[in-house]
mmCIF file of C-alpha atoms in Angstrom:
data_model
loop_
_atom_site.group_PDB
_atom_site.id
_atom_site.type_symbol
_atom_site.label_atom_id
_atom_site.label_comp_id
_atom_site.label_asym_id
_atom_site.label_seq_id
_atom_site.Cartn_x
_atom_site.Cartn_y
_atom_site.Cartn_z
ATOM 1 C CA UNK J 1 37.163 -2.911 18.481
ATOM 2 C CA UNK J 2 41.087 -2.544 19.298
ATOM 3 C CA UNK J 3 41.886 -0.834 22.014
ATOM 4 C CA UNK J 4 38.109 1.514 20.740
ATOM 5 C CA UNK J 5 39.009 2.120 17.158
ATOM 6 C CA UNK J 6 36.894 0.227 14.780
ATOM 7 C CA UNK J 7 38.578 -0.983 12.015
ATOM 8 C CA UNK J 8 37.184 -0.249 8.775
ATOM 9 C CA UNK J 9 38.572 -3.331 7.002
ATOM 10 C CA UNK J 10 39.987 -6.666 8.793
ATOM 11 C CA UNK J 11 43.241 -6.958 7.262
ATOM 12 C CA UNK J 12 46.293 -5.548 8.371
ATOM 13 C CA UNK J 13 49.313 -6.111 5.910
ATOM 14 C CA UNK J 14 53.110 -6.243 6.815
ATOM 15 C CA UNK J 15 55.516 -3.667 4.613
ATOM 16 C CA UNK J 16 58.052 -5.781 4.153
ATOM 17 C CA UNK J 17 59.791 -7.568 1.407
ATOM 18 C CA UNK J 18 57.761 -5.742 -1.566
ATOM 19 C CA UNK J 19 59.403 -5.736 -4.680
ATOM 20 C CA UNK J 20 58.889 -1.920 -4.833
ATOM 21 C CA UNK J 21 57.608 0.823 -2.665
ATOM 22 C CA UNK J 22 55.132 1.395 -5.738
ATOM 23 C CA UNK J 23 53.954 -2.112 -5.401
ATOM 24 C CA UNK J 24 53.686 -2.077 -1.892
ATOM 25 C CA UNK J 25 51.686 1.179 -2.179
ATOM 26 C CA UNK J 26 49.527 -0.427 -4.562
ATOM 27 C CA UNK J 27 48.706 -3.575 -2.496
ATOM 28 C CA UNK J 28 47.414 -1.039 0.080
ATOM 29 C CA UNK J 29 44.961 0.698 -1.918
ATOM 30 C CA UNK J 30 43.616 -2.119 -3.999
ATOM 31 C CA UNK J 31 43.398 -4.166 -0.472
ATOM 32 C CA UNK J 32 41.954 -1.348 1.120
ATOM 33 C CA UNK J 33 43.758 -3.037 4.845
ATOM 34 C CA UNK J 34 42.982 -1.195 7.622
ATOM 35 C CA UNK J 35 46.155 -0.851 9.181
ATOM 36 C CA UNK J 36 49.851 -1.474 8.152
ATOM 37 C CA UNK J 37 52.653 -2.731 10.362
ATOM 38 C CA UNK J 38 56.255 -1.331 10.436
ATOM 39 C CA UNK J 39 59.542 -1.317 12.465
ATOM 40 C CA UNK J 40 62.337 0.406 13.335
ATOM 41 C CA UNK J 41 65.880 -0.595 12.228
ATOM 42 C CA UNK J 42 68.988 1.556 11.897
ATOM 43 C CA UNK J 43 69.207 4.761 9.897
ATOM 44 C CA UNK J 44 71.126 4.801 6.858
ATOM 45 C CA UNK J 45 69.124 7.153 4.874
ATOM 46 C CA UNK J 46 65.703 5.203 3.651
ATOM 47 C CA UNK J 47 63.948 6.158 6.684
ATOM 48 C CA UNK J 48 62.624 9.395 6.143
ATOM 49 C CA UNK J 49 61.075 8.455 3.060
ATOM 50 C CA UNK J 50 59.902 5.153 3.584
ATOM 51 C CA UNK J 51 57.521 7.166 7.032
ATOM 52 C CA UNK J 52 56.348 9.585 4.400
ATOM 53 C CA UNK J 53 55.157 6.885 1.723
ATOM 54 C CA UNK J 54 53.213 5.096 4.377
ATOM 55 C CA UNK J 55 51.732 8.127 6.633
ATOM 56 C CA UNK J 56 50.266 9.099 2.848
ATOM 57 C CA UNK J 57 48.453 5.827 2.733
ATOM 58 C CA UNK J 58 46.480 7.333 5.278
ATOM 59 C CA UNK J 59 45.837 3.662 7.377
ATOM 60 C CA UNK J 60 46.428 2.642 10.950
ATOM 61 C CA UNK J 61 50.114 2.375 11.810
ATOM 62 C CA UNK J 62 51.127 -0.532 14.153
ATOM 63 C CA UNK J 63 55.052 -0.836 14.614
ATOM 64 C CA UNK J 64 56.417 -3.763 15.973
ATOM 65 C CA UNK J 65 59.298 -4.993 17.884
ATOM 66 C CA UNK J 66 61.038 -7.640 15.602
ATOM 67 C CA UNK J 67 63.731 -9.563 16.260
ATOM 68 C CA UNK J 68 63.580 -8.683 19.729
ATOM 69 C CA UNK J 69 65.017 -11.443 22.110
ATOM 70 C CA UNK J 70 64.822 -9.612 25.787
ATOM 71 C CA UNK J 71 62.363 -8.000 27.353
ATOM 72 C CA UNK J 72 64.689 -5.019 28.072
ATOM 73 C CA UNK J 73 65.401 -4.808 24.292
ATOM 74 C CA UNK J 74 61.519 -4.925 23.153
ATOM 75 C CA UNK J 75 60.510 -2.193 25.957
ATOM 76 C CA UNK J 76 63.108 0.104 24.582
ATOM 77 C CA UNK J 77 62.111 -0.683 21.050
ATOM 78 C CA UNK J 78 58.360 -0.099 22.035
ATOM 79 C CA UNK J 79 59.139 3.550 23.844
ATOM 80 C CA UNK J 80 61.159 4.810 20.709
ATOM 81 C CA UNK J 81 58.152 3.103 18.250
ATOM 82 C CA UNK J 82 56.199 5.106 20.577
ATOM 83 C CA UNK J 83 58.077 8.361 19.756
ATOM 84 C CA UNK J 84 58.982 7.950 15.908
ATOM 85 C CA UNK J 85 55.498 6.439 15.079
ATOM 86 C CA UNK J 86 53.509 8.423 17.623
ATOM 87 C CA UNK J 87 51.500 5.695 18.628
ATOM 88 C CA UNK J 88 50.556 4.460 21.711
ATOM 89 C CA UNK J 89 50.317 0.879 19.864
ATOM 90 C CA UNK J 90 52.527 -1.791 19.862
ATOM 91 C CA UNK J 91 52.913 -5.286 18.092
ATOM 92 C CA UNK J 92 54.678 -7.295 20.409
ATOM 93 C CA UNK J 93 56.868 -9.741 19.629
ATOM 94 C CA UNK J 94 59.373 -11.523 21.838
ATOM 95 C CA UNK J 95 61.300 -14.202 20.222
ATOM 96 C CA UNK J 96 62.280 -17.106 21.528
ATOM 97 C CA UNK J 97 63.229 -19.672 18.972
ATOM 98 C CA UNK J 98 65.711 -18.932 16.024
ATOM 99 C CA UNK J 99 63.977 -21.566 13.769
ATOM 100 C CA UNK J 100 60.107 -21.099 13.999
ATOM 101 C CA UNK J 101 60.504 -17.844 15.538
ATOM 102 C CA UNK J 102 58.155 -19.331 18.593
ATOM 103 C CA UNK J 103 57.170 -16.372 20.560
ATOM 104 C CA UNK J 104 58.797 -16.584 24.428
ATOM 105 C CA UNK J 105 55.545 -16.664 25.973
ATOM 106 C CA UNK J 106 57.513 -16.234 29.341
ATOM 107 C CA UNK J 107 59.321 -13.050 28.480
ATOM 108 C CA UNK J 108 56.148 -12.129 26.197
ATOM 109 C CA UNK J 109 54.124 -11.838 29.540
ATOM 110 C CA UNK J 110 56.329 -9.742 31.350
ATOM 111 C CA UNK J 111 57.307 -7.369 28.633
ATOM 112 C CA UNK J 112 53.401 -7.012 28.075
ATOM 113 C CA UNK J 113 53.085 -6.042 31.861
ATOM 114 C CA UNK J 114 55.368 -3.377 31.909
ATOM 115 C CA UNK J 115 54.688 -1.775 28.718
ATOM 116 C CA UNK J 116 50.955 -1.742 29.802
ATOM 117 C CA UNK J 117 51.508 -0.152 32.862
ATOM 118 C CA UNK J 118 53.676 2.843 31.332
ATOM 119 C CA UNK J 119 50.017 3.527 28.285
ATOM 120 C CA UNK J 120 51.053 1.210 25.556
ATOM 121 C CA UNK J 121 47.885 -0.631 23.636
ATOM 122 C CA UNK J 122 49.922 -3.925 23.193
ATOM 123 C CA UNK J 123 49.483 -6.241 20.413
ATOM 124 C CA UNK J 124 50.809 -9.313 21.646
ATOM 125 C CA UNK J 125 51.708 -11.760 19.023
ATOM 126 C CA UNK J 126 51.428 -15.134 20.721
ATOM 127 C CA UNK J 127 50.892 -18.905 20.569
ATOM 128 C CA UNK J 128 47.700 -20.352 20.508
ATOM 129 C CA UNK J 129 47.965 -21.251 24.196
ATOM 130 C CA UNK J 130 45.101 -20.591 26.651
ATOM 131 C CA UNK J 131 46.831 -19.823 29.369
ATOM 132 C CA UNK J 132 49.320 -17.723 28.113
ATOM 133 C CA UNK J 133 46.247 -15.737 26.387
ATOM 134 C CA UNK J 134 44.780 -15.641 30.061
ATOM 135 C CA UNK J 135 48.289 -14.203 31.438
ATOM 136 C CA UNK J 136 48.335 -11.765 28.487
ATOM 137 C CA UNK J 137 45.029 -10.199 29.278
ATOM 138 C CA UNK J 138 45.402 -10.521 33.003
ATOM 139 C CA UNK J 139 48.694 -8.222 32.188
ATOM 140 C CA UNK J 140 46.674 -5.933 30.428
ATOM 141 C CA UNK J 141 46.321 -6.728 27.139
ATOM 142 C CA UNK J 142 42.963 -6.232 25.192
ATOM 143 C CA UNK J 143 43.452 -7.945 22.083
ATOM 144 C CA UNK J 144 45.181 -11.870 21.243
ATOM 145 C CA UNK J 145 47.517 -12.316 17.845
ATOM 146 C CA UNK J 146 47.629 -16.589 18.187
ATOM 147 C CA UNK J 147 49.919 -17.555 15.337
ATOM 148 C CA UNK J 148 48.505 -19.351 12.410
ATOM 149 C CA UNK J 149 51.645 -21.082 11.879
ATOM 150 C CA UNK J 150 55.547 -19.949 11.667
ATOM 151 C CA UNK J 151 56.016 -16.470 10.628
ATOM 152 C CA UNK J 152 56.219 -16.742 6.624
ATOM 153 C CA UNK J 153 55.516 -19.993 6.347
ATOM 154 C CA UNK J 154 52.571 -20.122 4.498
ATOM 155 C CA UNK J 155 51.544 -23.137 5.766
ATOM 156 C CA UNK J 156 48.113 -21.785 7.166
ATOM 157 C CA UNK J 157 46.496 -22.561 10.162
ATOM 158 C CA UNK J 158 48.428 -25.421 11.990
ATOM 159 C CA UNK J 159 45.997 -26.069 14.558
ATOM 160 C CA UNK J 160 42.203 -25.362 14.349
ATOM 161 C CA UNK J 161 41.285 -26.946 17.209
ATOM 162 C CA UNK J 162 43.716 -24.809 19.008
ATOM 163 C CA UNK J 163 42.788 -21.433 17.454
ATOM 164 C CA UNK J 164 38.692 -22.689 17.705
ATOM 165 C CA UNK J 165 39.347 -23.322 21.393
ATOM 166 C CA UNK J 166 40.805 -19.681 21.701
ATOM 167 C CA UNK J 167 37.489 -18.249 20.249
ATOM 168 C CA UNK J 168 35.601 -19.969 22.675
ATOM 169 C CA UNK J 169 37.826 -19.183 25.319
ATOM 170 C CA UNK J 170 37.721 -15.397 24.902
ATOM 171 C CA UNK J 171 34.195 -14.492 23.059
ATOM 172 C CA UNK J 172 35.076 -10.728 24.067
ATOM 173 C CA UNK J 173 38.679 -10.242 23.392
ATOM 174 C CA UNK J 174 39.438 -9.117 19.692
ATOM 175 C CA UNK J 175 41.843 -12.345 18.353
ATOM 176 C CA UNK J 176 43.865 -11.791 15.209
ATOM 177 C CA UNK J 177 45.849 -14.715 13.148
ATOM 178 C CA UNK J 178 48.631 -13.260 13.198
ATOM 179 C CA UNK J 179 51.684 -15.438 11.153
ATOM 180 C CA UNK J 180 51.621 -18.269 8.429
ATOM 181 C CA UNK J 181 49.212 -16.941 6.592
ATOM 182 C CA UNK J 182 50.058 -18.672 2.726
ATOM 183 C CA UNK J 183 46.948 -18.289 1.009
ATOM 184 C CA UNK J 184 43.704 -16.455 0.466
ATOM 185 C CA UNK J 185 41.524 -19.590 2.292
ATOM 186 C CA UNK J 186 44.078 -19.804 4.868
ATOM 187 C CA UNK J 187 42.780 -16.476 6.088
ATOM 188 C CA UNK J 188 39.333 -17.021 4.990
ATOM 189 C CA UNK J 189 39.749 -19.960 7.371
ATOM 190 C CA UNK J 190 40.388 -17.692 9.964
ATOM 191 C CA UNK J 191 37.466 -15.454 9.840
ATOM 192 C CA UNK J 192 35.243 -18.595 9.314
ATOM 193 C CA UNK J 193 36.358 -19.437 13.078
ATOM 194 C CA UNK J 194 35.121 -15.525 14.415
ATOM 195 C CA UNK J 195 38.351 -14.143 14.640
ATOM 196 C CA UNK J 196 38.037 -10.698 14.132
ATOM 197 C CA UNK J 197 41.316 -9.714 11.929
ATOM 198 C CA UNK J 198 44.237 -11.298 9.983
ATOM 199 C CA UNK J 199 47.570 -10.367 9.720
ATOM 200 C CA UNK J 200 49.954 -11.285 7.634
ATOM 201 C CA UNK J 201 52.833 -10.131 5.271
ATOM 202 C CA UNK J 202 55.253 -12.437 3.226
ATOM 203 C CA UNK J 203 52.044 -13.940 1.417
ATOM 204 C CA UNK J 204 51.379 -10.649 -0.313
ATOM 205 C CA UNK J 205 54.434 -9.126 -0.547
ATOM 206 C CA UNK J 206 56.292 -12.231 -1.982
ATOM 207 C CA UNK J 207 53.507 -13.422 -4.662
ATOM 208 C CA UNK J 208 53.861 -13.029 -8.058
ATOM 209 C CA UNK J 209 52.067 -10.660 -8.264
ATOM 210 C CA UNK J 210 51.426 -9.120 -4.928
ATOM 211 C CA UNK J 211 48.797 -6.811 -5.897
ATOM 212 C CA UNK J 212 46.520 -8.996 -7.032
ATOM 213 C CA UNK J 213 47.433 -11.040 -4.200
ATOM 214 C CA UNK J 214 46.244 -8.474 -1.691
ATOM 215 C CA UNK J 215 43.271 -8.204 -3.403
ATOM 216 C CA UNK J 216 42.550 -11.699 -3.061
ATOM 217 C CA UNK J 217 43.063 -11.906 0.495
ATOM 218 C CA UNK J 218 40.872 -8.844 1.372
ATOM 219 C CA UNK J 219 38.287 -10.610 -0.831
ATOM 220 C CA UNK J 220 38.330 -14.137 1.552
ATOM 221 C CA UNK J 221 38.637 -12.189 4.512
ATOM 222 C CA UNK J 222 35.815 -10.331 3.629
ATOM 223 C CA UNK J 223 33.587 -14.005 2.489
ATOM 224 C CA UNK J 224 34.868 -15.574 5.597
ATOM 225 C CA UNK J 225 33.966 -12.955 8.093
ATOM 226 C CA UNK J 226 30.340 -12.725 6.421
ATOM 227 C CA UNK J 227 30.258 -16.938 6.298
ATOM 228 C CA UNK J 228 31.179 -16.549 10.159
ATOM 229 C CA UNK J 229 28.088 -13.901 10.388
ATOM 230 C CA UNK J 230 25.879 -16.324 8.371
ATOM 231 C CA UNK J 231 26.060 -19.102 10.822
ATOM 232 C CA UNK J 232 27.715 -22.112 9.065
ATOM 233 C CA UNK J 233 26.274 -25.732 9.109
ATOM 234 C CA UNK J 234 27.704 -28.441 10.375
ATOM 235 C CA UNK J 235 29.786 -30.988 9.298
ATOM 236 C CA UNK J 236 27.910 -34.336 9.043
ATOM 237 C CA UNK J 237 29.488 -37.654 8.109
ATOM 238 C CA UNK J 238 26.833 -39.095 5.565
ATOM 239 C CA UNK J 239 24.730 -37.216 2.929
ATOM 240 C CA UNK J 240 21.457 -36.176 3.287
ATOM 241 C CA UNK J 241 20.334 -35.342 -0.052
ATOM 242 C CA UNK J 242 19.224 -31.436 -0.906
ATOM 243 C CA UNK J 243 16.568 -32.075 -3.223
ATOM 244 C CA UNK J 244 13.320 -33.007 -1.310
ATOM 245 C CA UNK J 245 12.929 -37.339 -1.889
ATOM 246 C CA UNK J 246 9.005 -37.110 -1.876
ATOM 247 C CA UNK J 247 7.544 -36.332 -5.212
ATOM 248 C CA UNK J 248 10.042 -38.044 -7.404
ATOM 249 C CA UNK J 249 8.492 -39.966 -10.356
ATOM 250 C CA UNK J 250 8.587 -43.483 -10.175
ATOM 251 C CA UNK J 251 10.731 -44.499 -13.669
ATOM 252 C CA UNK J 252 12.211 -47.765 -12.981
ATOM 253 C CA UNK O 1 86.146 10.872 21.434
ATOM 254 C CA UNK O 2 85.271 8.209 20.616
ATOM 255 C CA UNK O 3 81.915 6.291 20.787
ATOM 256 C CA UNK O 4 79.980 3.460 18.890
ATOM 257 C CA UNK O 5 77.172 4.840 16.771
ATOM 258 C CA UNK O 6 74.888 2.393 15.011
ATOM 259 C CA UNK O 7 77.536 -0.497 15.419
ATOM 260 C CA UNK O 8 80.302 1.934 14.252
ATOM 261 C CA UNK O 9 83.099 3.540 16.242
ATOM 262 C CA UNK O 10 83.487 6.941 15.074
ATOM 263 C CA UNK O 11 85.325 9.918 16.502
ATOM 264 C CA UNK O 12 83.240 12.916 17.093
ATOM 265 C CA UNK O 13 83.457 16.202 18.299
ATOM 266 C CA UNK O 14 79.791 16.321 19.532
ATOM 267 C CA UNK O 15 79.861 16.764 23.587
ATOM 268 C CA UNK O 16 75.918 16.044 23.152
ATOM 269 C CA UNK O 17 73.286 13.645 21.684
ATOM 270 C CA UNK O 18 71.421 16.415 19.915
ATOM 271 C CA UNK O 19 74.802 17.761 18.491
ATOM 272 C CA UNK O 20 76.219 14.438 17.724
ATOM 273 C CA UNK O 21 72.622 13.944 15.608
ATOM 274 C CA UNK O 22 73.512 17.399 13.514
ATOM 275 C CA UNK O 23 77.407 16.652 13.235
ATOM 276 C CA UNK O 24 76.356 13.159 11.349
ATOM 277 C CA UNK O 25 73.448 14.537 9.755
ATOM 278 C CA UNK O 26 70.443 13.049 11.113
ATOM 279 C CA UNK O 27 67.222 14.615 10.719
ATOM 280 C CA UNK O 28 63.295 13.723 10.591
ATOM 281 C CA UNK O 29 61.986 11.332 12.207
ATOM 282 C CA UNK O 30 64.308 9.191 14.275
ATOM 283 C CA UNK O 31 64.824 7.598 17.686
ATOM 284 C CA UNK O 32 67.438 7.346 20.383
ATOM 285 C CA UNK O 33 69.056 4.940 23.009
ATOM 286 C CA UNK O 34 72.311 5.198 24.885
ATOM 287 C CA UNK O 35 73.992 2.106 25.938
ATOM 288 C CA UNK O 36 70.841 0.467 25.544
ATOM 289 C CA UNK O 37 68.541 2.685 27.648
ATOM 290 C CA UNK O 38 65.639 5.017 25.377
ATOM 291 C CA UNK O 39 66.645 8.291 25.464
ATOM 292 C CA UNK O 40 63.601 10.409 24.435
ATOM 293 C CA UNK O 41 63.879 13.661 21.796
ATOM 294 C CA UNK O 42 63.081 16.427 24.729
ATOM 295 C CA UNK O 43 66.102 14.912 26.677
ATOM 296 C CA UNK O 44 68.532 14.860 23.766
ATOM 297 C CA UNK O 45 70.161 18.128 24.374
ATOM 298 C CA UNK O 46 70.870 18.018 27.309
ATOM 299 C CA UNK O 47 72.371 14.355 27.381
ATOM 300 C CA UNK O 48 75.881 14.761 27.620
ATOM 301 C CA UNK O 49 78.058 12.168 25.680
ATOM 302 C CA UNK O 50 81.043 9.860 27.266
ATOM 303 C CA UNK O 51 83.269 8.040 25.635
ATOM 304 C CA UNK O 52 82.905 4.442 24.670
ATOM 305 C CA UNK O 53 78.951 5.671 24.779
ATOM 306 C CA UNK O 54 76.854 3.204 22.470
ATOM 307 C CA UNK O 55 74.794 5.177 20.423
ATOM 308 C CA UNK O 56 71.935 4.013 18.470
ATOM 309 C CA UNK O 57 69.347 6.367 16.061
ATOM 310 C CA UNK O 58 66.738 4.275 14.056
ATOM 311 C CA UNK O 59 64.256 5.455 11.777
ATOM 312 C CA UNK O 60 60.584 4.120 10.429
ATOM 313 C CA UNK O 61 61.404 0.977 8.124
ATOM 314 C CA UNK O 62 59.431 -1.656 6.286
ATOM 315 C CA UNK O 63 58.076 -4.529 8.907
ATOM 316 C CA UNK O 64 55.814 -7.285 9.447
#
């Protein structure tokens, strides 16, 4: 549950960098993702009909506030996502390193706080530290989005332990991968661990062929959400063989 | 007078923000701050302009 809607699919998919807004349309309904993510930039024209392609794909809309360095600058973004999106949602992102794009988990906080307190449902996207989440939900938040790994990376999940230790830190808080997402097991991955969504974008949009790419990731997130249902086994470091040993025929 | 709209200095006749958004042609869906504060729709008309004002209107676009 996020923020009491029930999402009828796990995946939400970015709307950027699609070869075509036919392609991107497509990736949507053979996906079937529950909600798409958007932003706000200047108007030069596109706008108008970029809103109208995606309120006809009839899923959740979650803007965000890219790029956004200050928490002045992401609370103003948030209030006019608010207003052009009509949303009380909001994907937070505060960033605080021009390289990896590292969330400020500082700023993240604070910006969380006061857009809480004025009715937003934030969506902060974080790191996959504990105490941060902690801060975060103390602040208000009801849902986590740990990176995977560097926004369009593709390089997965960098740290299991880190993101395992986040599910068992907060069984009741909805957690989301949200970044670094590369391939369909990457987010299968992800589910396999209990999280309870997977975001991601560039992976899609920047594939070959990104509709069959979305496809494929709605697929594994769908296997590794009912392999986290189904109770996996346990590593073990020796064998133990499958076929029962009493009852073989003695041959040699 | 003048002001900075979207990064641009242009030279308007609007006194407003709703009339500056009809004199350059905005319409739909869109958003606005001056000098960096939100300024929301309802209070558009009767925001009155100053020069050197930095004016920004954004619109739904493609995001991650």
């Amino acid at each position: 549950m996020f923020y009491g809607i029930e999402l009828p699919n796990p995946l939400m998919l970015g709307t950027a960098q699609y070869p075509s807004p036919a392609i991107l349309e497509q990736a949507f309904r053979e996906s079937g993702a529950a909600v798409a993510t958007v932003s706000l930039r200047r108007e030069t024209g596109a706008g108008q009909t970029f809103w109208q392609m995606i309120r006809e794909l009839g899923v959740l809309i979650l803007p965000n506030t890219a790029g956004c360095h200050t928490v002045k600058e992401a609370v103003t973004t948030a209030h006019m996502a608010r207003e052009v999106f009509d949303t009380k949602w909001i994907k937070l992102e505060l960033i605080g390193h021009t390289d990896s794009l590292q969330p400020d988990v500082f700023q993240l906080v604070e910006a969380a706080r006061i857009l809480t307190e004025d009715g937003f449902e934030v969506f902060p996207y974080t790191t996959d530290d504990l105490i941060v989440g902690e801060r975060l939900l103390e602040a208000g938040c009801e849902v986590l989005m740990p990176w995977g790994a560097p926004i369009g990376s593709g390089r997965g999940l960098n740290n299991e332990y880190a993101l395992r230790s986040m599910r068992a830190e907060f069984p009741e808080t909805p957690l989301v991968v949200d970044a670094g997402i590369g391939l369909p097991s990457h987010a299968a991955h992800a589910m396999e661990l209990g999280y309870d969504a997977v975001l991601l974008n560039t992976a899609v949009a920047r594939a070959g062929d990104p509709v069959l790419m979305a496809k494929a990731m709605a697929q594994a997130i769908h296997a590794g959400q009912l392999a986290h249902q189904a109770d996996p086994i346990e590593a073990r470091d020796m064998a133990e063989p499958s076929t029962p040993v009493v009852g073989k025929a003695f041959l040699s | 007078m003048k002001i900075v709209l979207n990064g641009e200095t242009r030279d308007v006749r609007a006194e407003t923000l709703s009339d500056l958004l009809l004199e350059c042609g905005f319409s739909g869906r869109v958003a606005t701050a001056v000098n960096e504060d939100f300024v929301p729709s309802s209070l558009r008309i009767a925001h009155k302009l100053t020069d050197g004002d930095r004016v920004e209107v954004v619109a739904p676009m493609q995001g991650g």
